[in-house]
Amino acid sequence: MKERIETLISTSAIEKRMDELAEVINKDYAGEELYLVCVLKGGVFFMVELAKRITVPVTLNFMDVSSYGNGTESSGHIKILMDLDESIEGKNVLIVEDIVDSGRTLSHLVELLKSRKPKSLKLCTLLDKPERRVTEVEVHYTGFTIPDAFVVGYGLDYAQRYRNLNYIGVISFEEE
Ligand code: IMP
Ligand code: MG
C-alpha cells in the first residue's frame, strides 16, 4: 500500500493559532502558575511550541497513556505507561493533547488527575474530531476542529511515523 499525505493545516496556520491560544491562556492564568501535562508522544510538539508562548510561570511535565495500537482505530483500552513523578495537589493543571477523537483517553485521564486534587484542571488540544466522540469530555482550549479523517504530523503518527511533519496532513492509502 502506498501512503499519500495531503496538507490539511499548514505550519503557518498552526503557528498563528498557537499565538492566539497562548494569548487566551496567559490571560486566564494571569497571576497563577501553570503545570502543563503533555500526553506522550503526540502532545510533545504542540506542548513545546505552546509553552514557548506562555508568559506565566510554567513547568513542563509528561505522562504516557496508550489507547491506540498500530492501526487507525481506538481499541477502547487505556493504560498508564508513564505517570507524573510528583503530586499535582493544589496545582493549576493543563493537559496538553494532540487530538481528542473518541474522547476515551482524555475522559479517563481527567478522572484520574481530578482524583489527585489539583487546584484546577483544564484540557487543551491541538485538534478535535467531535464527530467521533464516544465519551463526553470537556475541552477548554481547541486549536482546530477537523472532520473525521486520520491525520498525521505535528506529533500525530501513523504506526509511529510522520510525527515530525511540521504541518497536519490527511493520510490515505492506495494500492501500488
Ligand atoms: P481517543 O481516546 O479516541 O480520543 O484517542 C486519542 C488518541 O488517539 C490521540 O491522543 C492520538 O494518539 C490517537 N488518534 C486519534 N485520532 C488520530 C488521528 O487522526 N491521527 C493520529 N492519531 C490519532
Ligand atoms: Mg495522543
Short mmCIF file of C-alpha atoms and ligand atoms in Angstrom, two decimals:
data_model
loop_
_atom_site.label_atom_id
_atom_site.label_comp_id
_atom_site.label_asym_id
_atom_site.label_seq_id
_atom_site.Cartn_x
_atom_site.Cartn_y
_atom_site.Cartn_z
CA MET A 1 0.00 0.00 0.00
CA LYS A 2 1.22 3.44 -0.90
CA GLU A 3 0.72 6.20 1.68
CA ARG A 4 -0.32 9.62 0.46
CA ILE A 5 -0.38 12.72 2.65
CA GLU A 6 -2.37 15.81 1.76
CA THR A 7 -1.94 19.03 3.72
CA LEU A 8 -4.92 19.89 5.92
CA ILE A 9 -3.42 22.59 8.17
CA SER A 10 -0.25 24.45 7.20
CA THR A 11 2.66 25.27 9.51
CA SER A 12 1.84 28.99 9.41
CA ALA A 13 -1.82 28.34 10.30
CA ILE A 14 -0.72 26.19 13.27
CA GLU A 15 1.72 28.87 14.46
CA LYS A 16 -0.87 31.63 14.19
CA ARG A 17 -3.41 29.54 16.12
CA MET A 18 -0.87 28.77 18.87
CA ASP A 19 -0.22 32.50 19.27
CA GLU A 20 -3.97 33.03 19.76
CA LEU A 21 -4.37 30.12 22.19
CA ALA A 22 -1.39 31.24 24.26
CA GLU A 23 -2.79 34.75 24.49
CA VAL A 24 -6.04 33.40 25.97
CA ILE A 25 -4.19 31.02 28.30
CA ASN A 26 -1.88 33.81 29.52
CA LYS A 27 -4.93 35.90 30.38
CA ASP A 28 -6.82 33.03 32.03
CA TYR A 29 -3.86 32.12 34.25
CA ALA A 30 -2.61 35.65 34.98
CA GLY A 31 -1.08 35.73 38.47
CA GLU A 32 -1.06 31.93 38.64
CA GLU A 33 1.45 29.17 37.97
CA LEU A 34 0.71 26.68 35.24
CA TYR A 35 1.52 22.97 35.36
CA LEU A 36 1.40 21.58 31.83
CA VAL A 37 0.89 17.85 31.43
CA CYS A 38 1.85 16.61 28.00
CA VAL A 39 0.34 13.35 26.86
CA LEU A 40 3.14 11.47 25.12
CA LYS A 41 4.09 11.10 22.46
CA GLY A 42 1.69 13.04 20.27
CA GLY A 43 1.37 16.09 22.51
CA VAL A 44 5.10 16.88 22.57
CA PHE A 45 5.41 19.15 19.53
CA PHE A 46 2.31 21.12 20.49
CA MET A 47 3.26 21.47 24.15
CA VAL A 48 6.78 22.66 23.41
CA GLU A 49 5.62 25.27 20.90
CA LEU A 50 2.73 26.39 23.11
CA ALA A 51 4.99 26.63 26.18
CA LYS A 52 7.33 28.98 24.30
CA ARG A 53 4.41 31.39 24.06
CA ILE A 54 3.32 31.14 27.71
CA THR A 55 4.32 34.13 29.84
CA VAL A 56 3.09 32.99 33.29
CA PRO A 57 5.43 30.73 35.32
CA VAL A 58 5.13 27.28 33.76
CA THR A 59 6.51 23.78 34.25
CA LEU A 60 6.56 21.00 31.64
CA ASN A 61 5.50 17.54 32.72
CA PHE A 62 4.86 14.28 30.91
CA MET A 63 2.58 11.26 31.02
CA ASP A 64 2.30 8.37 28.64
CA VAL A 65 -1.11 6.86 28.10
CA SER A 66 -1.90 4.24 25.49
CA SER A 67 -5.20 3.85 23.69
CA TYR A 68 -4.32 3.03 20.11
CA GLY A 69 -2.46 0.10 18.62
CA ASN A 70 -0.63 0.45 15.35
CA GLY A 71 -3.79 0.97 13.31
CA THR A 72 -6.17 3.87 12.94
CA GLU A 73 -8.97 2.69 15.27
CA SER A 74 -9.24 3.17 19.03
CA SER A 75 -9.08 -0.07 20.98
CA GLY A 76 -11.05 1.42 23.88
CA HIS A 77 -8.35 0.02 26.13
CA ILE A 78 -6.38 2.55 28.15
CA LYS A 79 -3.21 2.06 30.12
CA ILE A 80 -0.94 4.46 32.05
CA LEU A 81 2.50 3.69 30.64
CA MET A 82 4.32 6.50 32.43
CA ASP A 83 2.98 8.55 35.32
CA LEU A 84 3.87 12.02 36.65
CA ASP A 85 6.72 11.92 39.14
CA GLU A 86 5.23 14.31 41.71
CA SER A 87 1.99 15.34 43.36
CA ILE A 88 -0.29 17.76 41.48
CA GLU A 89 -2.30 18.67 44.58
CA GLY A 90 -3.09 22.40 44.57
CA LYS A 91 -1.65 22.96 41.09
CA ASN A 92 -3.23 24.51 38.01
CA VAL A 93 -3.01 21.53 35.69
CA LEU A 94 -3.49 21.95 31.96
CA ILE A 95 -3.46 18.72 29.96
CA VAL A 96 -1.95 19.23 26.51
CA GLU A 97 -3.04 16.71 23.88
CA ASP A 98 -2.53 16.32 20.16
CA ILE A 99 -6.11 15.24 19.40
CA VAL A 100 -9.41 14.36 21.02
CA ASP A 101 -11.04 11.63 18.98
CA SER A 102 -13.39 9.17 20.73
CA GLY A 103 -12.62 11.00 23.98
CA ARG A 104 -11.87 7.75 25.80
CA THR A 105 -8.25 8.54 26.60
CA LEU A 106 -8.95 12.02 27.90
CA SER A 107 -12.04 11.24 29.96
CA HIS A 108 -10.05 8.51 31.69
CA LEU A 109 -7.09 10.82 32.26
CA VAL A 110 -9.25 13.70 33.51
CA GLU A 111 -10.91 11.42 36.09
CA LEU A 112 -7.54 10.13 37.26
CA LEU A 113 -5.96 13.58 37.61
CA LYS A 114 -9.07 15.06 39.25
CA SER A 115 -8.81 12.45 42.00
CA ARG A 116 -5.34 13.86 42.82
CA LYS A 117 -6.92 17.19 43.91
CA PRO A 118 -5.36 19.81 41.62
CA LYS A 119 -6.41 23.43 42.18
CA SER A 120 -7.80 23.44 38.65
CA LEU A 121 -7.80 21.01 35.75
CA LYS A 122 -8.31 22.01 32.13
CA LEU A 123 -7.73 20.47 28.75
CA CYS A 124 -6.01 21.96 25.71
CA THR A 125 -5.93 20.08 22.43
CA LEU A 126 -4.40 20.96 19.09
CA LEU A 127 -7.11 19.08 17.19
CA ASP A 128 -10.65 17.96 17.91
CA LYS A 129 -12.67 15.44 15.90
CA PRO A 130 -16.11 15.90 17.54
CA GLU A 131 -17.89 13.61 15.04
CA ARG A 132 -16.00 10.68 16.50
CA ARG A 133 -16.86 11.31 20.15
CA VAL A 134 -17.97 8.27 22.15
CA THR A 135 -17.25 9.58 25.66
CA GLU A 136 -18.13 13.10 26.77
CA VAL A 137 -15.11 15.23 27.63
CA GLU A 138 -14.90 18.96 28.31
CA VAL A 139 -12.28 20.64 26.13
CA HIS A 140 -11.32 24.16 27.27
CA TYR A 141 -8.87 25.18 24.53
CA THR A 142 -9.03 23.81 20.97
CA GLY A 143 -6.61 24.58 18.16
CA PHE A 144 -8.67 23.30 15.24
CA THR A 145 -11.88 21.31 14.83
CA ILE A 146 -11.36 18.85 11.99
CA PRO A 147 -13.55 16.40 10.06
CA ASP A 148 -13.43 12.64 10.59
CA ALA A 149 -10.20 11.76 8.79
CA PHE A 150 -6.99 10.16 10.00
CA VAL A 151 -4.35 12.84 10.29
CA VAL A 152 -0.60 12.83 10.82
CA GLY A 153 2.08 15.39 11.60
CA TYR A 154 2.84 17.87 14.35
CA GLY A 155 3.13 14.98 16.81
CA LEU A 156 0.43 12.75 15.33
CA ASP A 157 1.56 9.42 13.97
CA TYR A 158 0.51 6.58 11.75
CA ALA A 159 2.26 3.44 13.11
CA GLN A 160 4.72 5.76 14.89
CA ARG A 161 5.75 7.58 11.72
CA TYR A 162 5.16 11.12 10.44
CA ARG A 163 5.16 12.77 13.90
CA ASN A 164 7.94 15.07 12.70
CA LEU A 165 5.98 16.71 9.85
CA ASN A 166 5.68 20.42 10.58
CA TYR A 167 2.12 20.53 9.22
CA ILE A 168 -1.03 18.44 9.67
CA GLY A 169 -1.91 16.15 6.78
CA VAL A 170 -4.62 13.63 5.97
CA ILE A 171 -3.15 10.21 5.24
CA SER A 172 -4.72 7.91 2.66
CA PHE A 173 -3.72 4.55 1.30
CA GLU A 174 -3.55 3.43 -2.32
CA GLU A 175 -2.89 0.06 -3.96
CA GLU A 176 0.53 0.08 -5.63
P1 IMP B 1 -9.31 8.88 21.81
O1 IMP B 1 -9.17 8.17 23.09
O2 IMP B 1 -10.08 8.07 20.80
O3 IMP B 1 -9.84 10.28 21.94
O4 IMP B 1 -7.89 8.90 21.14
C1 IMP B 1 -6.97 9.83 21.42
C2 IMP B 1 -5.63 9.40 20.87
O5 IMP B 1 -5.77 8.62 19.67
C3 IMP B 1 -4.84 10.59 20.47
O6 IMP B 1 -4.12 11.11 21.54
C4 IMP B 1 -3.98 10.06 19.35
O7 IMP B 1 -2.81 9.49 19.90
C5 IMP B 1 -4.82 8.98 18.71
N1 IMP B 1 -5.50 9.46 17.49
C6 IMP B 1 -6.82 9.75 17.33
N2 IMP B 1 -7.09 10.19 16.11
C7 IMP B 1 -5.91 10.23 15.46
C8 IMP B 1 -5.53 10.63 14.12
O8 IMP B 1 -6.32 11.08 13.27
N3 IMP B 1 -4.20 10.51 13.84
C9 IMP B 1 -3.28 10.05 14.71
N4 IMP B 1 -3.60 9.67 15.97
C10 IMP B 1 -4.90 9.76 16.33
MG MG B 2 -2.13 11.03 21.88
#
